[in-house]
Amino acid sequence: PVLWTYPDLGVDLGGKGDPERSARLRGLIGALRLPKGTSCFWPLRLPDESPEEAPGQFLAGLGRLRPRAVILLGDESVPMCGAPVTLTTPFTQVIHAGRLFLLLPGMAQLVAEPGLCAPCVEFLAGQFSGLPGIVPGGRG
C-alpha cells in the first residue's frame, strides 16, 4: 500500500547507487515498523530512460501497483512523477485520484541531516494512521 520514490531510486535499484541513501531509506521504513509487505519501490526514472517518457512509465507503474500512499522524497520528485499534484513544501500531502501523495525532504538532505528522519517518521505515522491496511508501529 505504500510506494516510495525519489529521483535516484532507479540508480540505487540498479546496484550503482549510494549506499547511504539505501541505508537512510531502510532506517525510515524500519522506524515506522510497518507490517511486512507494506512498502514497495518504483523509480521516477530509470538511468537509460528519457525524461519525456519517464512520467508516463511512472504513472503506469502506479496504475499497476495501486498504492494507497506515494511518498515522494525531494521537491524535484513532484514534477518528475507526472501526476498533477501541487506539493512544494516537505511534510505536506495531497490526495489525487484516490491516492495520498506525501512530500518529504530529499535523500541528499536526509543523508546530510540524519536528525530529519525523526520528523519524517512522525509525519508519516500520523498520515498512515488514517489509511486502511497501514498500521504504523506494528499494531493491528
PDB file of C-alpha atoms in Angstrom:
ATOM      1  CA  PRO A   1       0.000   0.000   0.000  1.00  0.00           C
ATOM      2  CA  VAL A   2       2.978   2.406   0.351  1.00  0.00           C
ATOM      3  CA  LEU A   3       5.154   3.316  -2.616  1.00  0.00           C
ATOM      4  CA  TRP A   4       8.465   5.102  -2.047  1.00  0.00           C
ATOM      5  CA  THR A   5      10.297   7.035  -4.758  1.00  0.00           C
ATOM      6  CA  TYR A   6      12.998   9.622  -5.365  1.00  0.00           C
ATOM      7  CA  PRO A   7      14.986  10.791  -8.403  1.00  0.00           C
ATOM      8  CA  ASP A   8      17.961   8.440  -7.891  1.00  0.00           C
ATOM      9  CA  LEU A   9      15.953   5.341  -6.971  1.00  0.00           C
ATOM     10  CA  GLY A  10      16.455   3.843 -10.450  1.00  0.00           C
ATOM     11  CA  VAL A  11      20.223   4.106  -9.985  1.00  0.00           C
ATOM     12  CA  ASP A  12      20.026   2.671  -6.465  1.00  0.00           C
ATOM     13  CA  LEU A  13      17.863  -0.264  -7.564  1.00  0.00           C
ATOM     14  CA  GLY A  14      20.332  -0.952 -10.384  1.00  0.00           C
ATOM     15  CA  GLY A  15      23.078  -1.555  -7.830  1.00  0.00           C
ATOM     16  CA  LYS A  16      25.157   1.501  -8.737  1.00  0.00           C
ATOM     17  CA  GLY A  17      23.735   3.907  -6.198  1.00  0.00           C
ATOM     18  CA  ASP A  18      24.760   5.450  -2.949  1.00  0.00           C
ATOM     19  CA  PRO A  19      24.691   3.011  -0.001  1.00  0.00           C
ATOM     20  CA  GLU A  20      23.969   5.940   2.345  1.00  0.00           C
ATOM     21  CA  ARG A  21      20.674   6.626   0.541  1.00  0.00           C
ATOM     22  CA  SER A  22      19.704   2.983   0.809  1.00  0.00           C
ATOM     23  CA  ALA A  23      20.614   2.903   4.493  1.00  0.00           C
ATOM     24  CA  ARG A  24      18.593   6.053   5.184  1.00  0.00           C
ATOM     25  CA  LEU A  25      15.542   4.620   3.390  1.00  0.00           C
ATOM     26  CA  ARG A  26      15.834   1.337   5.301  1.00  0.00           C
ATOM     27  CA  GLY A  27      16.100   3.349   8.517  1.00  0.00           C
ATOM     28  CA  LEU A  28      12.919   5.307   7.776  1.00  0.00           C
ATOM     29  CA  ILE A  29      10.952   2.201   6.917  1.00  0.00           C
ATOM     30  CA  GLY A  30      12.308   0.311   9.917  1.00  0.00           C
ATOM     31  CA  ALA A  31      11.440   3.146  12.285  1.00  0.00           C
ATOM     32  CA  LEU A  32       7.837   3.126  11.041  1.00  0.00           C
ATOM     33  CA  ARG A  33       7.568  -0.594  11.875  1.00  0.00           C
ATOM     34  CA  LEU A  34       5.111  -1.160   9.048  1.00  0.00           C
ATOM     35  CA  PRO A  35       3.744  -4.646   8.502  1.00  0.00           C
ATOM     36  CA  LYS A  36       5.835  -6.820   6.205  1.00  0.00           C
ATOM     37  CA  GLY A  37       4.968  -6.282   2.549  1.00  0.00           C
ATOM     38  CA  THR A  38       3.606  -2.771   3.093  1.00  0.00           C
ATOM     39  CA  SER A  39       6.323  -0.921   1.158  1.00  0.00           C
ATOM     40  CA  CYS A  40       7.260  -1.067  -2.498  1.00  0.00           C
ATOM     41  CA  PHE A  41       9.673   0.969  -4.591  1.00  0.00           C
ATOM     42  CA  TRP A  42       9.087   2.383  -8.058  1.00  0.00           C
ATOM     43  CA  PRO A  43      11.651   4.664  -9.683  1.00  0.00           C
ATOM     44  CA  LEU A  44      10.698   8.037 -11.102  1.00  0.00           C
ATOM     45  CA  ARG A  45      13.105   7.363 -13.941  1.00  0.00           C
ATOM     46  CA  LEU A  46      15.446   4.592 -14.980  1.00  0.00           C
ATOM     47  CA  PRO A  47      19.033   5.572 -15.822  1.00  0.00           C
ATOM     48  CA  ASP A  48      18.555   4.919 -19.556  1.00  0.00           C
ATOM     49  CA  GLU A  49      15.033   6.322 -19.770  1.00  0.00           C
ATOM     50  CA  SER A  50      14.379   9.667 -21.447  1.00  0.00           C
ATOM     51  CA  PRO A  51      12.918  12.481 -19.342  1.00  0.00           C
ATOM     52  CA  GLU A  52       9.974  12.624 -21.760  1.00  0.00           C
ATOM     53  CA  GLU A  53       8.914   9.002 -21.305  1.00  0.00           C
ATOM     54  CA  ALA A  54       9.660   8.740 -17.580  1.00  0.00           C
ATOM     55  CA  PRO A  55       6.445  10.341 -16.198  1.00  0.00           C
ATOM     56  CA  GLY A  56       4.257   8.054 -18.303  1.00  0.00           C
ATOM     57  CA  GLN A  57       6.188   4.984 -17.148  1.00  0.00           C
ATOM     58  CA  PHE A  58       5.969   6.084 -13.541  1.00  0.00           C
ATOM     59  CA  LEU A  59       2.205   6.619 -13.769  1.00  0.00           C
ATOM     60  CA  ALA A  60       1.809   3.242 -15.499  1.00  0.00           C
ATOM     61  CA  GLY A  61       3.600   1.680 -12.530  1.00  0.00           C
ATOM     62  CA  LEU A  62       1.247   3.426 -10.121  1.00  0.00           C
ATOM     63  CA  GLY A  63      -1.684   2.025 -12.078  1.00  0.00           C
ATOM     64  CA  ARG A  64      -0.301  -1.493 -11.862  1.00  0.00           C
ATOM     65  CA  LEU A  65       0.902  -1.381  -8.241  1.00  0.00           C
ATOM     66  CA  ARG A  66      -2.133   0.595  -6.966  1.00  0.00           C
ATOM     67  CA  PRO A  67      -0.555   2.029  -3.796  1.00  0.00           C
ATOM     68  CA  ARG A  68      -2.683   3.889  -1.283  1.00  0.00           C
ATOM     69  CA  ALA A  69       0.167   6.273  -0.493  1.00  0.00           C
ATOM     70  CA  VAL A  70       3.009   7.606  -2.648  1.00  0.00           C
ATOM     71  CA  ILE A  71       5.979   9.014  -0.764  1.00  0.00           C
ATOM     72  CA  LEU A  72       7.958  11.496  -2.840  1.00  0.00           C
ATOM     73  CA  LEU A  73      11.402  12.276  -1.448  1.00  0.00           C
ATOM     74  CA  GLY A  74      12.520  15.741  -2.542  1.00  0.00           C
ATOM     75  CA  ASP A  75      10.568  18.508  -4.225  1.00  0.00           C
ATOM     76  CA  GLU A  76      12.162  17.646  -7.589  1.00  0.00           C
ATOM     77  CA  SER A  77      10.179  14.378  -7.402  1.00  0.00           C
ATOM     78  CA  VAL A  78       6.864  16.196  -7.772  1.00  0.00           C
ATOM     79  CA  PRO A  79       7.165  17.244 -11.434  1.00  0.00           C
ATOM     80  CA  MET A  80       9.012  14.029 -12.275  1.00  0.00           C
ATOM     81  CA  CYS A  81       6.122  11.833 -11.104  1.00  0.00           C
ATOM     82  CA  GLY A  82       3.780  13.102 -13.819  1.00  0.00           C
ATOM     83  CA  ALA A  83       0.760  13.385 -11.522  1.00  0.00           C
ATOM     84  CA  PRO A  84      -0.897  16.805 -11.377  1.00  0.00           C
ATOM     85  CA  VAL A  85      -0.158  17.309  -7.694  1.00  0.00           C
ATOM     86  CA  THR A  86       0.920  20.584  -6.168  1.00  0.00           C
ATOM     87  CA  LEU A  87       3.291  19.836  -3.339  1.00  0.00           C
ATOM     88  CA  THR A  88       6.042  22.371  -2.758  1.00  0.00           C
ATOM     89  CA  THR A  89       6.980  22.005   0.894  1.00  0.00           C
ATOM     90  CA  PRO A  90       8.199  18.895   2.721  1.00  0.00           C
ATOM     91  CA  PHE A  91       5.798  17.435   5.276  1.00  0.00           C
ATOM     92  CA  THR A  92       2.749  18.187   3.158  1.00  0.00           C
ATOM     93  CA  GLN A  93       0.260  15.897   1.496  1.00  0.00           C
ATOM     94  CA  VAL A  94      -2.466  15.921  -1.125  1.00  0.00           C
ATOM     95  CA  ILE A  95      -4.942  13.352  -2.401  1.00  0.00           C
ATOM     96  CA  HIS A  96      -5.086  12.784  -6.154  1.00  0.00           C
ATOM     97  CA  ALA A  97      -7.017  10.052  -7.943  1.00  0.00           C
ATOM     98  CA  GLY A  98      -7.718   8.333  -4.636  1.00  0.00           C
ATOM     99  CA  ARG A  99      -4.045   8.206  -3.649  1.00  0.00           C
ATOM    100  CA  LEU A 100      -2.329  10.065  -0.865  1.00  0.00           C
ATOM    101  CA  PHE A 101       0.819  11.808  -2.135  1.00  0.00           C
ATOM    102  CA  LEU A 102       3.260  12.830   0.611  1.00  0.00           C
ATOM    103  CA  LEU A 103       6.327  15.009   0.200  1.00  0.00           C
ATOM    104  CA  LEU A 104       9.382  14.553   2.405  1.00  0.00           C
ATOM    105  CA  PRO A 105      12.810  16.199   2.254  1.00  0.00           C
ATOM    106  CA  GLY A 106      15.108  14.837  -0.455  1.00  0.00           C
ATOM    107  CA  MET A 107      17.510  11.979   0.068  1.00  0.00           C
ATOM    108  CA  ALA A 108      20.579  14.246  -0.074  1.00  0.00           C
ATOM    109  CA  GLN A 109      19.163  16.321   2.776  1.00  0.00           C
ATOM    110  CA  LEU A 110      18.184  13.225   4.792  1.00  0.00           C
ATOM    111  CA  VAL A 111      21.689  11.795   4.396  1.00  0.00           C
ATOM    112  CA  ALA A 112      23.331  15.123   5.317  1.00  0.00           C
ATOM    113  CA  GLU A 113      20.965  15.799   8.225  1.00  0.00           C
ATOM    114  CA  PRO A 114      20.075  12.495   9.951  1.00  0.00           C
ATOM    115  CA  GLY A 115      18.044  14.402  12.553  1.00  0.00           C
ATOM    116  CA  LEU A 116      15.368  14.970   9.895  1.00  0.00           C
ATOM    117  CA  CYS A 117      14.453  11.295   9.972  1.00  0.00           C
ATOM    118  CA  ALA A 118      12.533  11.522  13.271  1.00  0.00           C
ATOM    119  CA  PRO A 119      10.165  14.253  11.999  1.00  0.00           C
ATOM    120  CA  CYS A 120       9.688  12.232   8.784  1.00  0.00           C
ATOM    121  CA  VAL A 121       8.692   9.155  10.769  1.00  0.00           C
ATOM    122  CA  GLU A 122       6.345  11.176  12.962  1.00  0.00           C
ATOM    123  CA  PHE A 123       4.704  12.818   9.922  1.00  0.00           C
ATOM    124  CA  LEU A 124       4.267   9.525   8.055  1.00  0.00           C
ATOM    125  CA  ALA A 125       2.933   7.660  11.089  1.00  0.00           C
ATOM    126  CA  GLY A 126       0.299  10.364  11.537  1.00  0.00           C
ATOM    127  CA  GLN A 127      -0.697  10.215   7.879  1.00  0.00           C
ATOM    128  CA  PHE A 128      -0.792   6.423   7.772  1.00  0.00           C
ATOM    129  CA  SER A 129      -2.988   6.165  10.859  1.00  0.00           C
ATOM    130  CA  GLY A 130      -5.999   7.084   8.726  1.00  0.00           C
ATOM    131  CA  LEU A 131      -5.307   4.697   5.859  1.00  0.00           C
ATOM    132  CA  PRO A 132      -6.867   1.222   5.957  1.00  0.00           C
ATOM    133  CA  GLY A 133      -4.304  -1.566   5.763  1.00  0.00           C
ATOM    134  CA  ILE A 134      -1.406   0.552   7.006  1.00  0.00           C
ATOM    135  CA  VAL A 135      -0.818   0.402  10.722  1.00  0.00           C
ATOM    136  CA  PRO A 136       2.456   2.007  11.887  1.00  0.00           C
ATOM    137  CA  GLY A 137       4.209   0.710  14.946  1.00  0.00           C
ATOM    138  CA  GLY A 138       3.389  -2.949  14.359  1.00  0.00           C
ATOM    139  CA  ARG A 139      -0.142  -2.613  15.734  1.00  0.00           C
ATOM    140  CA  GLY A 140      -3.194  -4.270  14.261  1.00  0.00           C
TER     141      GLY A 140
END
